Amino acid sequence: RLPASPARWSLTSAATSSRARPPAAQTSQQATQPQRGALEAAEATRLKAASAYASLQASRRKLPCWAKLDEMLAAFRRSRVVLIAGETGCGKSTQVPQFLLDSIPNAKLLVTQPRRIAAVSLAERVAQERCEKVGGAVGYAIHMDRKVSQETRCTFVTTGVFRRKLLSDGALRGV
């Protein structure tokens, strides 16, 4: 179990393992590299658009994951597969997807959760933190229920829904 302290977080990417992608595959991903400037611009836009966002932003920035933001973005630049381990409540499920949505404007994400209630609750929380409604840029898909649209870029799903998606489209096209 890892402590909430960001100094003790564990970040592992496929690029640092022996099974890293070849350089040719990495260069084709240059247009989708996470950029801190894009994230900061998205934060500023939300601050201007919604006065209530200032208090949400302040509480988000207190979470341990904000201290590791640059390290996480660098890991995502090196590889599409990054494992992030941290204690409950450190921001892995709520903040990291937002970092990616804001730093990669054309990103499409699937975030897996073990339970239906977790997928729905996290989608609602992340949408609230982004001053949006569920079903917009952030949605969810669970067994027998989904709230997504054409503009949904981050979908919280149960592991069962993710498994079915993998079986129907192993390449996860569109994600």
PDB file of C-alpha atoms in Angstrom:
ATOM      1  CA  ARG A   1       0.000   0.000   0.000  1.00  0.00           C
ATOM      2  CA  LEU A   2       1.416   3.364  -1.003  1.00  0.00           C
ATOM      3  CA  PRO A   3       0.996   6.400   1.247  1.00  0.00           C
ATOM      4  CA  ALA A   4      -0.840   9.534   0.106  1.00  0.00           C
ATOM      5  CA  SER A   5       2.456  11.416   0.037  1.00  0.00           C
ATOM      6  CA  PRO A   6       3.314  12.215  -3.591  1.00  0.00           C
ATOM      7  CA  ALA A   7       6.995  11.755  -2.812  1.00  0.00           C
ATOM      8  CA  ARG A   8       6.264   8.054  -2.365  1.00  0.00           C
ATOM      9  CA  TRP A   9       4.069   7.542  -5.441  1.00  0.00           C
ATOM     10  CA  SER A  10       4.966   4.944  -8.002  1.00  0.00           C
ATOM     11  CA  LEU A  11       4.854   5.808 -11.695  1.00  0.00           C
ATOM     12  CA  THR A  12       5.689   3.116 -14.208  1.00  0.00           C
ATOM     13  CA  SER A  13       5.436   3.437 -17.954  1.00  0.00           C
ATOM     14  CA  ALA A  14       5.883   0.905 -20.725  1.00  0.00           C
ATOM     15  CA  ALA A  15       8.654   3.076 -22.167  1.00  0.00           C
ATOM     16  CA  THR A  16      10.818   2.294 -19.165  1.00  0.00           C
ATOM     17  CA  SER A  17      10.248  -1.439 -19.460  1.00  0.00           C
ATOM     18  CA  SER A  18      11.902  -3.867 -21.834  1.00  0.00           C
ATOM     19  CA  ARG A  19       8.698  -4.066 -23.898  1.00  0.00           C
ATOM     20  CA  ALA A  20       8.597  -0.404 -24.945  1.00  0.00           C
ATOM     21  CA  ARG A  21       7.132   0.566 -28.288  1.00  0.00           C
ATOM     22  CA  PRO A  22       9.531   1.101 -31.171  1.00  0.00           C
ATOM     23  CA  PRO A  23      10.528   4.731 -31.907  1.00  0.00           C
ATOM     24  CA  ALA A  24       8.457   4.798 -35.129  1.00  0.00           C
ATOM     25  CA  ALA A  25       5.267   4.120 -33.178  1.00  0.00           C
ATOM     26  CA  GLN A  26       6.110   6.846 -30.684  1.00  0.00           C
ATOM     27  CA  THR A  27       6.621   9.526 -33.339  1.00  0.00           C
ATOM     28  CA  SER A  28       3.159   8.910 -34.796  1.00  0.00           C
ATOM     29  CA  GLN A  29       1.737   9.972 -31.431  1.00  0.00           C
ATOM     30  CA  GLN A  30       3.427  13.406 -31.355  1.00  0.00           C
ATOM     31  CA  ALA A  31       0.153  15.266 -31.997  1.00  0.00           C
ATOM     32  CA  THR A  32      -1.401  13.740 -28.876  1.00  0.00           C
ATOM     33  CA  GLN A  33       1.382  14.480 -26.407  1.00  0.00           C
ATOM     34  CA  PRO A  34       0.221  15.920 -23.049  1.00  0.00           C
ATOM     35  CA  GLN A  35       1.121  19.592 -22.660  1.00  0.00           C
ATOM     36  CA  ARG A  36       1.062  21.507 -19.366  1.00  0.00           C
ATOM     37  CA  GLY A  37       0.201  24.720 -21.219  1.00  0.00           C
ATOM     38  CA  ALA A  38      -3.014  23.220 -22.594  1.00  0.00           C
ATOM     39  CA  LEU A  39      -3.970  22.082 -19.093  1.00  0.00           C
ATOM     40  CA  GLU A  40      -3.342  25.529 -17.618  1.00  0.00           C
ATOM     41  CA  ALA A  41      -5.356  27.167 -20.436  1.00  0.00           C
ATOM     42  CA  ALA A  42      -8.312  24.854 -19.771  1.00  0.00           C
ATOM     43  CA  GLU A  43      -8.144  25.662 -16.057  1.00  0.00           C
ATOM     44  CA  ALA A  44      -8.114  29.404 -16.803  1.00  0.00           C
ATOM     45  CA  THR A  45     -11.083  29.063 -19.163  1.00  0.00           C
ATOM     46  CA  ARG A  46     -13.129  27.288 -16.485  1.00  0.00           C
ATOM     47  CA  LEU A  47     -12.153  29.954 -13.926  1.00  0.00           C
ATOM     48  CA  LYS A  48     -13.487  32.692 -16.223  1.00  0.00           C
ATOM     49  CA  ALA A  49     -16.649  30.768 -17.151  1.00  0.00           C
ATOM     50  CA  ALA A  50     -17.792  29.730 -13.674  1.00  0.00           C
ATOM     51  CA  SER A  51     -17.218  31.690 -10.490  1.00  0.00           C
ATOM     52  CA  ALA A  52     -17.823  28.547  -8.404  1.00  0.00           C
ATOM     53  CA  TYR A  53     -14.847  26.872 -10.074  1.00  0.00           C
ATOM     54  CA  ALA A  54     -12.323  28.817  -7.974  1.00  0.00           C
ATOM     55  CA  SER A  55     -13.184  26.887  -4.797  1.00  0.00           C
ATOM     56  CA  LEU A  56     -13.209  23.569  -6.680  1.00  0.00           C
ATOM     57  CA  GLN A  57      -9.837  24.380  -8.221  1.00  0.00           C
ATOM     58  CA  ALA A  58      -8.378  25.244  -4.818  1.00  0.00           C
ATOM     59  CA  SER A  59      -9.523  21.939  -3.321  1.00  0.00           C
ATOM     60  CA  ARG A  60      -8.296  19.996  -6.391  1.00  0.00           C
ATOM     61  CA  ARG A  61      -4.839  21.554  -6.141  1.00  0.00           C
ATOM     62  CA  LYS A  62      -4.522  20.380  -2.524  1.00  0.00           C
ATOM     63  CA  LEU A  63      -4.712  16.724  -3.590  1.00  0.00           C
ATOM     64  CA  PRO A  64      -1.374  14.852  -3.614  1.00  0.00           C
ATOM     65  CA  CYS A  65      -1.533  14.120  -7.346  1.00  0.00           C
ATOM     66  CA  TRP A  66      -1.061  17.812  -8.208  1.00  0.00           C
ATOM     67  CA  ALA A  67       2.464  17.653  -6.769  1.00  0.00           C
ATOM     68  CA  LYS A  68       3.285  14.940  -9.325  1.00  0.00           C
ATOM     69  CA  LEU A  69       1.542  16.553 -12.320  1.00  0.00           C
ATOM     70  CA  ASP A  70       4.683  17.240 -14.352  1.00  0.00           C
ATOM     71  CA  GLU A  71       6.086  13.775 -13.638  1.00  0.00           C
ATOM     72  CA  MET A  72       2.809  12.166 -14.749  1.00  0.00           C
ATOM     73  CA  LEU A  73       2.654  14.219 -17.957  1.00  0.00           C
ATOM     74  CA  ALA A  74       6.258  13.250 -18.737  1.00  0.00           C
ATOM     75  CA  ALA A  75       5.387   9.568 -18.187  1.00  0.00           C
ATOM     76  CA  PHE A  76       2.387   9.907 -20.529  1.00  0.00           C
ATOM     77  CA  ARG A  77       4.639  11.510 -23.160  1.00  0.00           C
ATOM     78  CA  ARG A  78       6.903   8.451 -23.010  1.00  0.00           C
ATOM     79  CA  SER A  79       4.150   5.841 -23.201  1.00  0.00           C
ATOM     80  CA  ARG A  80       0.414   5.329 -23.652  1.00  0.00           C
ATOM     81  CA  VAL A  81       0.485   2.838 -20.763  1.00  0.00           C
ATOM     82  CA  VAL A  82       1.301   4.290 -17.346  1.00  0.00           C
ATOM     83  CA  LEU A  83       0.500   2.673 -14.007  1.00  0.00           C
ATOM     84  CA  ILE A  84      -0.150   5.083 -11.158  1.00  0.00           C
ATOM     85  CA  ALA A  85      -0.321   3.741  -7.622  1.00  0.00           C
ATOM     86  CA  GLY A  86      -1.338   5.862  -4.672  1.00  0.00           C
ATOM     87  CA  GLU A  87      -3.427   5.830  -1.551  1.00  0.00           C
ATOM     88  CA  THR A  88      -7.199   6.205  -1.575  1.00  0.00           C
ATOM     89  CA  GLY A  89      -8.185   9.844  -1.938  1.00  0.00           C
ATOM     90  CA  CYS A  90      -4.985  11.062  -3.589  1.00  0.00           C
ATOM     91  CA  GLY A  91      -6.691  11.894  -6.912  1.00  0.00           C
ATOM     92  CA  LYS A  92      -5.891   8.907  -9.135  1.00  0.00           C
ATOM     93  CA  SER A  93      -9.458   8.418 -10.361  1.00  0.00           C
ATOM     94  CA  THR A  94     -10.678  12.021 -10.428  1.00  0.00           C
ATOM     95  CA  GLN A  95      -7.664  14.182 -11.229  1.00  0.00           C
ATOM     96  CA  VAL A  96      -5.549  12.088 -13.598  1.00  0.00           C
ATOM     97  CA  PRO A  97      -8.359  11.758 -16.189  1.00  0.00           C
ATOM     98  CA  GLN A  98      -8.858  15.519 -15.992  1.00  0.00           C
ATOM     99  CA  PHE A  99      -5.133  16.135 -16.429  1.00  0.00           C
ATOM    100  CA  LEU A 100      -5.254  14.063 -19.609  1.00  0.00           C
ATOM    101  CA  LEU A 101      -8.459  15.657 -20.909  1.00  0.00           C
ATOM    102  CA  ASP A 102      -7.036  19.141 -20.417  1.00  0.00           C
ATOM    103  CA  SER A 103      -3.462  18.495 -21.541  1.00  0.00           C
ATOM    104  CA  ILE A 104      -4.438  16.489 -24.656  1.00  0.00           C
ATOM    105  CA  PRO A 105      -7.394  18.319 -26.244  1.00  0.00           C
ATOM    106  CA  ASN A 106      -8.323  15.427 -28.584  1.00  0.00           C
ATOM    107  CA  ALA A 107      -7.927  12.635 -25.989  1.00  0.00           C
ATOM    108  CA  LYS A 108     -10.585   9.937 -25.562  1.00  0.00           C
ATOM    109  CA  LEU A 109     -10.377   7.976 -22.329  1.00  0.00           C
ATOM    110  CA  LEU A 110     -11.952   4.926 -20.736  1.00  0.00           C
ATOM    111  CA  VAL A 111     -11.522   4.834 -16.969  1.00  0.00           C
ATOM    112  CA  THR A 112     -12.322   1.472 -15.410  1.00  0.00           C
ATOM    113  CA  GLN A 113     -13.934   1.060 -12.010  1.00  0.00           C
ATOM    114  CA  PRO A 114     -14.722  -2.205 -10.239  1.00  0.00           C
ATOM    115  CA  ARG A 115     -18.311  -1.294  -9.298  1.00  0.00           C
ATOM    116  CA  ARG A 116     -21.297   0.365 -10.979  1.00  0.00           C
ATOM    117  CA  ILE A 117     -21.755   2.913  -8.204  1.00  0.00           C
ATOM    118  CA  ALA A 118     -18.083   3.903  -8.399  1.00  0.00           C
ATOM    119  CA  ALA A 119     -18.259   4.496 -12.165  1.00  0.00           C
ATOM    120  CA  VAL A 120     -21.409   6.636 -11.864  1.00  0.00           C
ATOM    121  CA  SER A 121     -20.225   8.535  -8.765  1.00  0.00           C
ATOM    122  CA  LEU A 122     -16.825   9.312 -10.271  1.00  0.00           C
ATOM    123  CA  ALA A 123     -18.364  10.492 -13.538  1.00  0.00           C
ATOM    124  CA  GLU A 124     -20.651  12.803 -11.573  1.00  0.00           C
ATOM    125  CA  ARG A 125     -17.780  14.083  -9.444  1.00  0.00           C
ATOM    126  CA  VAL A 126     -15.439  14.717 -12.367  1.00  0.00           C
ATOM    127  CA  ALA A 127     -18.203  16.431 -14.358  1.00  0.00           C
ATOM    128  CA  GLN A 128     -18.970  18.620 -11.333  1.00  0.00           C
ATOM    129  CA  GLU A 129     -15.286  19.518 -10.927  1.00  0.00           C
ATOM    130  CA  ARG A 130     -15.210  20.512 -14.601  1.00  0.00           C
ATOM    131  CA  CYS A 131     -18.406  22.612 -14.247  1.00  0.00           C
ATOM    132  CA  GLU A 132     -20.206  20.334 -16.710  1.00  0.00           C
ATOM    133  CA  LYS A 133     -23.099  17.905 -16.734  1.00  0.00           C
ATOM    134  CA  VAL A 134     -22.655  14.138 -16.919  1.00  0.00           C
ATOM    135  CA  GLY A 135     -23.062  13.037 -20.515  1.00  0.00           C
ATOM    136  CA  GLY A 136     -21.088  15.962 -21.916  1.00  0.00           C
ATOM    137  CA  ALA A 137     -17.306  15.650 -22.005  1.00  0.00           C
ATOM    138  CA  VAL A 138     -17.519  13.204 -19.083  1.00  0.00           C
ATOM    139  CA  GLY A 139     -19.899  10.260 -18.988  1.00  0.00           C
ATOM    140  CA  TYR A 140     -20.334   6.709 -17.801  1.00  0.00           C
ATOM    141  CA  ALA A 141     -21.285   3.313 -19.169  1.00  0.00           C
ATOM    142  CA  ILE A 142     -22.388   0.538 -16.858  1.00  0.00           C
ATOM    143  CA  HIS A 143     -24.448  -2.599 -17.439  1.00  0.00           C
ATOM    144  CA  MET A 144     -27.939  -1.571 -18.624  1.00  0.00           C
ATOM    145  CA  ASP A 145     -27.236   2.177 -18.285  1.00  0.00           C
ATOM    146  CA  ARG A 146     -25.066   4.736 -19.995  1.00  0.00           C
ATOM    147  CA  LYS A 147     -24.851   8.492 -20.109  1.00  0.00           C
ATOM    148  CA  VAL A 148     -22.609   9.477 -22.995  1.00  0.00           C
ATOM    149  CA  SER A 149     -22.907  11.628 -26.103  1.00  0.00           C
ATOM    150  CA  GLN A 150     -20.930  12.406 -29.247  1.00  0.00           C
ATOM    151  CA  GLU A 151     -18.922  14.947 -27.267  1.00  0.00           C
ATOM    152  CA  THR A 152     -17.986  12.522 -24.459  1.00  0.00           C
ATOM    153  CA  ARG A 153     -14.210  12.233 -24.209  1.00  0.00           C
ATOM    154  CA  CYS A 154     -13.893  10.500 -20.830  1.00  0.00           C
ATOM    155  CA  THR A 155     -16.121   7.538 -20.034  1.00  0.00           C
ATOM    156  CA  PHE A 156     -16.083   5.827 -16.652  1.00  0.00           C
ATOM    157  CA  VAL A 157     -16.907   2.151 -17.164  1.00  0.00           C
ATOM    158  CA  THR A 158     -17.133  -0.977 -15.081  1.00  0.00           C
ATOM    159  CA  THR A 159     -14.588  -3.690 -15.734  1.00  0.00           C
ATOM    160  CA  GLY A 160     -17.383  -5.799 -17.271  1.00  0.00           C
ATOM    161  CA  VAL A 161     -18.244  -3.093 -19.810  1.00  0.00           C
ATOM    162  CA  PHE A 162     -14.548  -2.668 -20.571  1.00  0.00           C
ATOM    163  CA  ARG A 163     -14.166  -6.421 -21.087  1.00  0.00           C
ATOM    164  CA  ARG A 164     -17.102  -6.455 -23.531  1.00  0.00           C
ATOM    165  CA  LYS A 165     -15.591  -3.504 -25.406  1.00  0.00           C
ATOM    166  CA  LEU A 166     -12.265  -5.320 -25.672  1.00  0.00           C
ATOM    167  CA  LEU A 167     -13.979  -8.444 -26.987  1.00  0.00           C
ATOM    168  CA  SER A 168     -15.902  -6.495 -29.619  1.00  0.00           C
ATOM    169  CA  ASP A 169     -12.987  -4.222 -30.616  1.00  0.00           C
ATOM    170  CA  GLY A 170      -9.602  -5.449 -29.394  1.00  0.00           C
ATOM    171  CA  ALA A 171      -7.840  -2.383 -30.815  1.00  0.00           C
ATOM    172  CA  LEU A 172     -10.162  -0.068 -28.856  1.00  0.00           C
ATOM    173  CA  ARG A 173     -10.645   2.184 -31.866  1.00  0.00           C
ATOM    174  CA  GLY A 174     -12.019   5.566 -30.935  1.00  0.00           C
ATOM    175  CA  VAL A 175     -10.465   5.457 -27.472  1.00  0.00           C
TER     176      VAL A 175
END
